[in-house]
Short mmCIF file of C-alpha atoms in Angstrom, two decimals:
data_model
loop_
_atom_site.label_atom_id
_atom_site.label_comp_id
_atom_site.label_asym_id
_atom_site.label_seq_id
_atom_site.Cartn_x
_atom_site.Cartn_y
_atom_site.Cartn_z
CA UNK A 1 -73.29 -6.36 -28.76
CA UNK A 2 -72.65 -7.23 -25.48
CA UNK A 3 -75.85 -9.53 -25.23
CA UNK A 4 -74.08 -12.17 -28.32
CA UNK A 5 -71.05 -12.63 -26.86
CA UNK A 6 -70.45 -15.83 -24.60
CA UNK A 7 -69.48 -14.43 -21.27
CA UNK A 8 -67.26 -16.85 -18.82
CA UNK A 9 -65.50 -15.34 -15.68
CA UNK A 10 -62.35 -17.78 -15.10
CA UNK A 11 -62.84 -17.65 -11.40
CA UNK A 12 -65.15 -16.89 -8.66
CA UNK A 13 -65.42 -17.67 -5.00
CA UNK A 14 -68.97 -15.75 -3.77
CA UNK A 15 -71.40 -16.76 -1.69
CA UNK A 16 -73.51 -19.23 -3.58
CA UNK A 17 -77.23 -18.68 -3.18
CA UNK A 18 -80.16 -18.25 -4.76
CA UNK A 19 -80.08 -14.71 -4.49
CA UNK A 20 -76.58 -14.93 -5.88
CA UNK A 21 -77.68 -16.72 -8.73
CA UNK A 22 -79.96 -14.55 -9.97
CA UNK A 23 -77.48 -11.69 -9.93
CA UNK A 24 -74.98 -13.96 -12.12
CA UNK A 25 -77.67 -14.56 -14.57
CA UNK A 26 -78.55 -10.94 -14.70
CA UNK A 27 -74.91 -9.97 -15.32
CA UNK A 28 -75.28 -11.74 -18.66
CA UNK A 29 -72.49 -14.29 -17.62
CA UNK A 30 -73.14 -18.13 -18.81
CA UNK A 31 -70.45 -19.72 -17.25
CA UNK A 32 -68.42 -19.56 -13.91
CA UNK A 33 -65.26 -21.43 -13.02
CA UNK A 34 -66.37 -21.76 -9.27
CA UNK A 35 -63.48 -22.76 -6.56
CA UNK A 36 -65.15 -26.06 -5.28
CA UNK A 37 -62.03 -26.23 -2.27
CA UNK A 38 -59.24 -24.49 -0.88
CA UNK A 39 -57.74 -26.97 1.49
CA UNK A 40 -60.10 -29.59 1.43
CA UNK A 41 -58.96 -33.22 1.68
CA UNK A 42 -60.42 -35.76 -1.21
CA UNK A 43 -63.36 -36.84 1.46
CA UNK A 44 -63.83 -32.79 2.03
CA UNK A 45 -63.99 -32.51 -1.56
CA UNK A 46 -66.27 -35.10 -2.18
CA UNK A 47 -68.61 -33.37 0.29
CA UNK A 48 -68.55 -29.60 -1.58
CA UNK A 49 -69.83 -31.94 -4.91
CA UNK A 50 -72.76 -33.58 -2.97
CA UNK A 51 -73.30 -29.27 -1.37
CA UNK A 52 -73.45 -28.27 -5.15
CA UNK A 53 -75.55 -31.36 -6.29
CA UNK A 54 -77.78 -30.20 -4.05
CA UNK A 55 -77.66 -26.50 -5.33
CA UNK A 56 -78.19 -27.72 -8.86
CA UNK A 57 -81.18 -29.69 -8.02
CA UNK A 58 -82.90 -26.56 -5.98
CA UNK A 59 -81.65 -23.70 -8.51
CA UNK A 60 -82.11 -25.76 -11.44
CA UNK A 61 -83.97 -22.88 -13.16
CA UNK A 62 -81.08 -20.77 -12.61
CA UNK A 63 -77.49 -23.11 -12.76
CA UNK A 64 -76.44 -25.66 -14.23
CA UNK A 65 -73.31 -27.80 -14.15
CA UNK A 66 -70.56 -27.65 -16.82
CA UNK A 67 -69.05 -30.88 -18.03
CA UNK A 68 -68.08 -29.61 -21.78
CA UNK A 69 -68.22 -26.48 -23.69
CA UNK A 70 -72.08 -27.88 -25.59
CA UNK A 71 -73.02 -27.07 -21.81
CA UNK A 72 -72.03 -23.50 -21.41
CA UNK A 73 -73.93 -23.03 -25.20
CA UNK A 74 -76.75 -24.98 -23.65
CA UNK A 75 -76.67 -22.90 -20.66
CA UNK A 76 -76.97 -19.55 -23.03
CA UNK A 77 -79.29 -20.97 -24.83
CA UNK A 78 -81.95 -21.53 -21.74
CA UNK A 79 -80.97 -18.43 -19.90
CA UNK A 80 -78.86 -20.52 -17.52
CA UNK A 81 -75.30 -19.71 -15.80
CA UNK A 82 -73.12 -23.08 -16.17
CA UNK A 83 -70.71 -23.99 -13.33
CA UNK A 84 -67.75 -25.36 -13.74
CA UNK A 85 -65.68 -26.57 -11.07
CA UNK A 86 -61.84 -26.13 -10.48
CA UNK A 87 -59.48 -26.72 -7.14
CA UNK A 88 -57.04 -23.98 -5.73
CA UNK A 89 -55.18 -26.64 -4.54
CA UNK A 90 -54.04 -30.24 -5.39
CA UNK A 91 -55.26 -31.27 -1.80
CA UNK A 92 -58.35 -32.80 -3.28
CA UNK A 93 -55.89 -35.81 -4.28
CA UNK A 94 -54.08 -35.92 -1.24
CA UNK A 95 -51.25 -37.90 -1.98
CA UNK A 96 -52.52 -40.33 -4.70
CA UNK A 97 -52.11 -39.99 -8.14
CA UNK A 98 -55.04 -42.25 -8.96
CA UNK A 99 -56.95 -39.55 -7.64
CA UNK A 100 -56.77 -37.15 -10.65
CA UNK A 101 -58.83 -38.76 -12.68
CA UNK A 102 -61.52 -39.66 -9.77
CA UNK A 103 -61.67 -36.18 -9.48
CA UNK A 104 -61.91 -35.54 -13.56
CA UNK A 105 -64.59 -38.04 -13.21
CA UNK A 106 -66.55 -35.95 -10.61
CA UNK A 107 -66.41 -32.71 -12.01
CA UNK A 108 -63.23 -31.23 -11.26
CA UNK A 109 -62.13 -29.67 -14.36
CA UNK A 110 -59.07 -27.02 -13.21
CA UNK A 111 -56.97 -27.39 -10.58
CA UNK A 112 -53.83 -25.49 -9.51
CA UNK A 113 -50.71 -27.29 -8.04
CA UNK A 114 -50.54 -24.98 -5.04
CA UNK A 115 -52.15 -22.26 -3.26
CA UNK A 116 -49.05 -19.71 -2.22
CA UNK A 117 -47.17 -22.72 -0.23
CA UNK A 118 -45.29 -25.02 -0.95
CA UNK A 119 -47.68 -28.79 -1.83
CA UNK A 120 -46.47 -32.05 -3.16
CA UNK A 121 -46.18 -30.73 -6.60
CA UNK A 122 -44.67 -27.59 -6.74
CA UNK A 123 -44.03 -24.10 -4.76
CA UNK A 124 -46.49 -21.58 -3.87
CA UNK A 125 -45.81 -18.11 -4.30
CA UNK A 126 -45.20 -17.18 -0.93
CA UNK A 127 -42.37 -19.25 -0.21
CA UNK A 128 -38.85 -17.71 -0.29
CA UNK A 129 -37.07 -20.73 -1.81
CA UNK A 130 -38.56 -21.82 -5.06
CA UNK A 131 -37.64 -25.65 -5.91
CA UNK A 132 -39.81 -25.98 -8.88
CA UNK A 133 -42.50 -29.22 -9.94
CA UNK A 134 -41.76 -32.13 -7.87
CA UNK A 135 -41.23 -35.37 -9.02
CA UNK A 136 -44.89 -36.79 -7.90
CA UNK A 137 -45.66 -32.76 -9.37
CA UNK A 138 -44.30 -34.10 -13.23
CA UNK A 139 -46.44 -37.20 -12.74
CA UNK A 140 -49.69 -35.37 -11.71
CA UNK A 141 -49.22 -32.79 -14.94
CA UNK A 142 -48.82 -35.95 -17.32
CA UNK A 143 -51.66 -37.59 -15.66
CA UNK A 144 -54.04 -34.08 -16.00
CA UNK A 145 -52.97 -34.10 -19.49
CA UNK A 146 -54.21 -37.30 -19.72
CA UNK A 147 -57.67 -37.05 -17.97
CA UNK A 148 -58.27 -33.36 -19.78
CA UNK A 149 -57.97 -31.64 -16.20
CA UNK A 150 -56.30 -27.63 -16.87
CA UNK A 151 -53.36 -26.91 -14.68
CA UNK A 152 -53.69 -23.18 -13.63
CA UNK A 153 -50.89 -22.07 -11.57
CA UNK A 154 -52.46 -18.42 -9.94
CA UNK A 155 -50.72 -19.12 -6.96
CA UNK A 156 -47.37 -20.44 -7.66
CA UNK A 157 -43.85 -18.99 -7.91
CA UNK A 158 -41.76 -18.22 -11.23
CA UNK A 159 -39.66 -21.39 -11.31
CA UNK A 160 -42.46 -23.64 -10.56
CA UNK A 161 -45.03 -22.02 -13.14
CA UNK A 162 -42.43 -22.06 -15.98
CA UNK A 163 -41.42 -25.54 -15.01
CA UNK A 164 -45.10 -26.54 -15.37
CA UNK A 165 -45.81 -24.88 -18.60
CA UNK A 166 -42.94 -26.63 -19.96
CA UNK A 167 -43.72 -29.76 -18.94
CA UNK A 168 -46.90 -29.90 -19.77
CA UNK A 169 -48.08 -31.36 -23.21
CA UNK A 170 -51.22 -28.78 -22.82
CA UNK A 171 -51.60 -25.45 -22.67
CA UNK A 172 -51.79 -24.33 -19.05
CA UNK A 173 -53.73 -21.51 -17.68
CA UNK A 174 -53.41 -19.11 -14.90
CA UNK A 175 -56.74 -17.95 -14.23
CA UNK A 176 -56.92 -15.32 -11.76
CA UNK A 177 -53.84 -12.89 -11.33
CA UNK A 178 -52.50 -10.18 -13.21
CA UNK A 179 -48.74 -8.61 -14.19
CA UNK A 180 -45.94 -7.30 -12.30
CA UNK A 181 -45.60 -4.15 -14.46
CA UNK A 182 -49.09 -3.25 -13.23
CA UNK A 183 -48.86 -3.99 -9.78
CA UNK A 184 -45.92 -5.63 -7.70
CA UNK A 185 -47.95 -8.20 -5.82
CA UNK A 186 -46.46 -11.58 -4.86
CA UNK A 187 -49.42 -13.51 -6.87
CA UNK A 188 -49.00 -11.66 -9.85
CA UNK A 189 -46.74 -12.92 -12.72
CA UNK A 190 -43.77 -11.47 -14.53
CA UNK A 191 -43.51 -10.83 -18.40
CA UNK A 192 -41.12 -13.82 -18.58
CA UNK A 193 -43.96 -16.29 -17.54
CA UNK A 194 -46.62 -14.41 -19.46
CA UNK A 195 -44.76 -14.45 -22.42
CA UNK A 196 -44.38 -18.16 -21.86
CA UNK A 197 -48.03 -19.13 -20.76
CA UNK A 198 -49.11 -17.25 -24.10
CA UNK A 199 -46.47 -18.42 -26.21
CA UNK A 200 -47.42 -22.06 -25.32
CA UNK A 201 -51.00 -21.50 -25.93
CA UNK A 202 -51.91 -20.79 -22.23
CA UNK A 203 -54.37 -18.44 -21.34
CA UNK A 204 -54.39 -15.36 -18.47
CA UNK A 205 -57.26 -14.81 -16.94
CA UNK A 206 -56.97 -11.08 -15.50
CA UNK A 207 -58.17 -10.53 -11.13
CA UNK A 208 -60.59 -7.78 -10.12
CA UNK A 209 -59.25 -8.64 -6.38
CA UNK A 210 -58.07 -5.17 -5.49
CA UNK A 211 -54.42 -6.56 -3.76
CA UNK A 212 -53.39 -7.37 -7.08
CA UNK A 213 -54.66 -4.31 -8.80
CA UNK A 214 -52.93 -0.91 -9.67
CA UNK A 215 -54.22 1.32 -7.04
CA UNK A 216 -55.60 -1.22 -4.80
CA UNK A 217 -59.42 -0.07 -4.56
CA UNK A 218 -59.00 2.44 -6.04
CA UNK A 219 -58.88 1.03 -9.65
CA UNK A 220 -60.66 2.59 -12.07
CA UNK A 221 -62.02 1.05 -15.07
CA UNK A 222 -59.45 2.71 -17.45
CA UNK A 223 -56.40 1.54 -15.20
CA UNK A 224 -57.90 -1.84 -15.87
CA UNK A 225 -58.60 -1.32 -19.59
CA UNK A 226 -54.91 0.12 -19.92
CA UNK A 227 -53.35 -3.05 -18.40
CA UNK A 228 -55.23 -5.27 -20.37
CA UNK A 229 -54.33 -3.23 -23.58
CA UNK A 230 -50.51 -3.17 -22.33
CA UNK A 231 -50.31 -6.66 -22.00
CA UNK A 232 -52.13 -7.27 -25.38
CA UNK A 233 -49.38 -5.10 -26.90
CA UNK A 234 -46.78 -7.66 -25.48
CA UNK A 235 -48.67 -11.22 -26.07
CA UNK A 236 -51.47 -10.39 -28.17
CA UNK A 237 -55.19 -10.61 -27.28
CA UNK A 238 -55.83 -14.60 -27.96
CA UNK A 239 -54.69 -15.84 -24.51
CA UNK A 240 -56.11 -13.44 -22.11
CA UNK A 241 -59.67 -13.34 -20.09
CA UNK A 242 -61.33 -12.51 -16.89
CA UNK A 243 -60.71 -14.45 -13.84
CA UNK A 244 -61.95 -12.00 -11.60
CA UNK A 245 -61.31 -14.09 -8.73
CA UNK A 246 -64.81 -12.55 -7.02
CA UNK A 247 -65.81 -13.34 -3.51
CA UNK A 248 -68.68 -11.47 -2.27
CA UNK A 249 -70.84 -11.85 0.49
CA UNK A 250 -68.35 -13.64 2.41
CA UNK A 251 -67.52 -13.62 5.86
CA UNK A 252 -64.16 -13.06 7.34
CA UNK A 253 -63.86 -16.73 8.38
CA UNK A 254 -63.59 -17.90 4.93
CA UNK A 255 -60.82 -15.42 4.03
CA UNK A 256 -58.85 -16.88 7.24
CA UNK A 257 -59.88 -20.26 5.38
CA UNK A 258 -58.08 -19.31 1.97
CA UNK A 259 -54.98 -17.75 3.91
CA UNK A 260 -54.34 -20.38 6.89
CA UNK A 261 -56.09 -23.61 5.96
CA UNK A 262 -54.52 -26.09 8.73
CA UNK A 263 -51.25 -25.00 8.59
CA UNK A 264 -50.43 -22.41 10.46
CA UNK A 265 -51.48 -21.44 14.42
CA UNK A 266 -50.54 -17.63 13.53
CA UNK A 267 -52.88 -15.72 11.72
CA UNK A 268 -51.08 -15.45 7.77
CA UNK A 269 -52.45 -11.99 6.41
CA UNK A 270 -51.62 -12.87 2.41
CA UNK A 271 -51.49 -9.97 0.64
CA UNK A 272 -53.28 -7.83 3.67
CA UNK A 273 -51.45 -7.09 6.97
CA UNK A 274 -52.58 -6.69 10.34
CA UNK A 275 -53.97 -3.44 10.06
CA UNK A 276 -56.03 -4.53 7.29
CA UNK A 277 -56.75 -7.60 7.89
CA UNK A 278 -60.34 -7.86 6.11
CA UNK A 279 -61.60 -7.93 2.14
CA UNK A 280 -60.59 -5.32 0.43
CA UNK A 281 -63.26 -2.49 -0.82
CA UNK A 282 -65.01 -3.88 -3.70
CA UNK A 283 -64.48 -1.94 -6.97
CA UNK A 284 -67.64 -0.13 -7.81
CA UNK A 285 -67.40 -0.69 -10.99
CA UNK A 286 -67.50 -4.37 -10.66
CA UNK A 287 -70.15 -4.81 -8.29
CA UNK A 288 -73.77 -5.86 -8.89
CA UNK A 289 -74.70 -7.12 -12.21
CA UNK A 290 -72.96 -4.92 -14.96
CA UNK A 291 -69.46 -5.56 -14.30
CA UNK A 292 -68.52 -7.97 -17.05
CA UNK A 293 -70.72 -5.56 -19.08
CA UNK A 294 -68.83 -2.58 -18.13
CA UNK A 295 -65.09 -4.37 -18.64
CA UNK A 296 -66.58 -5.11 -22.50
CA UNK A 297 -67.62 -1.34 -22.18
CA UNK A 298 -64.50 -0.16 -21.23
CA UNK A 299 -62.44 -2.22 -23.75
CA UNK A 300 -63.73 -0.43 -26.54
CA UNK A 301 -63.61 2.27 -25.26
CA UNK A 302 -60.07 1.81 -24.38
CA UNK A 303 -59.42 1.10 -28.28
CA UNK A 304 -60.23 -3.05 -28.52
CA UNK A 305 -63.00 -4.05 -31.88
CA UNK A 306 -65.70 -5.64 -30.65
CA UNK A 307 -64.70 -8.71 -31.38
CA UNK A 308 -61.41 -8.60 -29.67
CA UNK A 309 -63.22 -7.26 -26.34
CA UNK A 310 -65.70 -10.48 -26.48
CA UNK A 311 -62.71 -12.16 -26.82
CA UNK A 312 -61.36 -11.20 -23.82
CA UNK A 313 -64.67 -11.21 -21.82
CA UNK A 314 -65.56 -15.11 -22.46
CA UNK A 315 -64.69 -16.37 -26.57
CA UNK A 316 -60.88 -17.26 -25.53
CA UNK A 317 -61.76 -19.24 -22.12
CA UNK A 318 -63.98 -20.92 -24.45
CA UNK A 319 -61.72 -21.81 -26.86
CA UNK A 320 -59.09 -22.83 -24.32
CA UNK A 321 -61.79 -24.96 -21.78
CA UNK A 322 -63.06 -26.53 -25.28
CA UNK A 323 -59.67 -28.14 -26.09
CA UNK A 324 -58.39 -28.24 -22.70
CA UNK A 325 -61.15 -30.55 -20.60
CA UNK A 326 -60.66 -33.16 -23.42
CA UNK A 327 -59.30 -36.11 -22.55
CA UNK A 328 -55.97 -37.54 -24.59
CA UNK A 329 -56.67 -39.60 -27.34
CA UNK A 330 -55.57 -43.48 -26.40
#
């Protein structure tokens, strides 16, 4: 059954290459939502599309870009993975509003309003003091509505990402973190917001990245089942996916990237410390190519139909991408 369902993980960061590529399509997975930048500027950004354009042109038996949900069934169809692209921060519109829909324009369908600090538009997760959505931050969301580009706050704090899905005339998503009741991680999110991302029509994609999972590394498929299945039992199973928030084959360099960017001469650990200052152990489980297939697996195992684990494992970011990357109606 696993081979009919449409299979989308909500968020990736690996190493993209050919080799890559080939494992993705493998895996059975027909659409990624690939972080473009982390801290890039909006001539930075510009740069990562002409990188991929270049990828797409030279994998083009492989990949293929995502501009609308007929492309992820076009991808299936050929035996392709679509990309689609999203932001972990809102530096790709620096400090222009204009910007947002440039960026629409070029591809960038997700993008969150911060990554753990505090940006322009609202507060990260990390910070201690938690001001909510800025007043340029309201404008951006209205203008995203607008332009059909998803707000996913991952990597905000509680005021902020209930601000956000309140203000926002769409359904928001956050597409790579998991609860508090599972584990107590700064990133992850509290019933109150999951109850409100869900109740709002928002949609939480779950993280295989071990800091934010029960046990750390040493996850097991069932503790992941079981937290999916508990936080069914709360919100029900039509909001929630994978957003497994993957980076393989990285070096340490580009982990420094995600946690310092520019701003800081110390060395910020996020969710590590000094004395493990690396990536985590990858779950062996979700390594190579079966690990969407085993999550699917596992779900029915775990007591989930089969339609409520395909569902989970790519049917509801479809459903949510397919309304959500429209633009408004004039």
């Amino acid at each position: 059954m696993y081979q009919q369902e449409i299979v989308i993980d909500g968020l990736q960061y690996c190493h993209w290459d050919r080799e890559y590529f080939q494992t993705l399509k493998a895996s059975g997975i027909h659409a990624v939502h690939a972080t473009l930048v982390y801290h890039e500027n909006a001539r930075e950004t510009l740069t990562r599309f002409a990188e991929w354009n270049l990828l797409f042109e030279r994998n083009a038996d492989l990949i293929m870009p995502v501009t609308s949900m007929a492309d992820v069934e076009s991808a299936k169809a050929q035996g392709k993975v679509g990309i689609l692209f999203g932001a972990q921060n809102c530096s790709p519109i620096d400090d222009e509003i204009g910007l947002v829909e440039v960026m629409r324009r070029q591809g960038l369908l997700i993008m969150q309003l911060t990554y753990n600090n505090q940006s322009l538009l609202a507060t990260g997760c990390y910070e201690q003091n938690d001001n909510g959505v800025t007043r340029f931050g309201k404008q951006v969301i209205d203008e995203m509505n607008r332009v059909g580009m998803i707000i996913d706050m991952s990597h905000s704090a509680e005021r902020s990402t209930l601000e956000a899905i309140d203000l926002s005339s769409r359904p928001i998503c956050i597409s790579h973190a998991n609860p508090t009741f599972a584990h107590d991680a700064l990133r992850n999110k509290s019933d109150t917001v999951i109850k409100a991302l869900t109740a709002r029509g928002g949609l939480l994609g779950f993280s295989l990245y071990p800091f934010h999972l029960p046990n750390n590394s040493q996850c097991t498929l069932e503790d992941f089942c079981q937290m999916v299945a508990r936080t069914t039992e709360m919100v029900g199973v039509e909001h929630l996916g994978i957003g497994s928030d993957l980076c393989l084959n990285q070096p340490q360099s580009v982990l420094e990237w995600m946690r310092n960017g520019r701003w800081s001469k110390a060395m910020d650990y996020g969710e590590g410390s000094a004395n493990n200052s690396g990536w985590p152990d990858a779950l062996p489980w979700f390594s190579g190519s079966r690990g969407m297939e085993n999550i699917y697996n596992g779900l029915i195992k775990t007591g989930f139909s089969t339609a409520e684990a395909g569902q989970i494992i790519g049917g509801n970011w479809f459903n949510f991408l397919q309304s959500g990357i429209q633009p408004a109606e004039q």
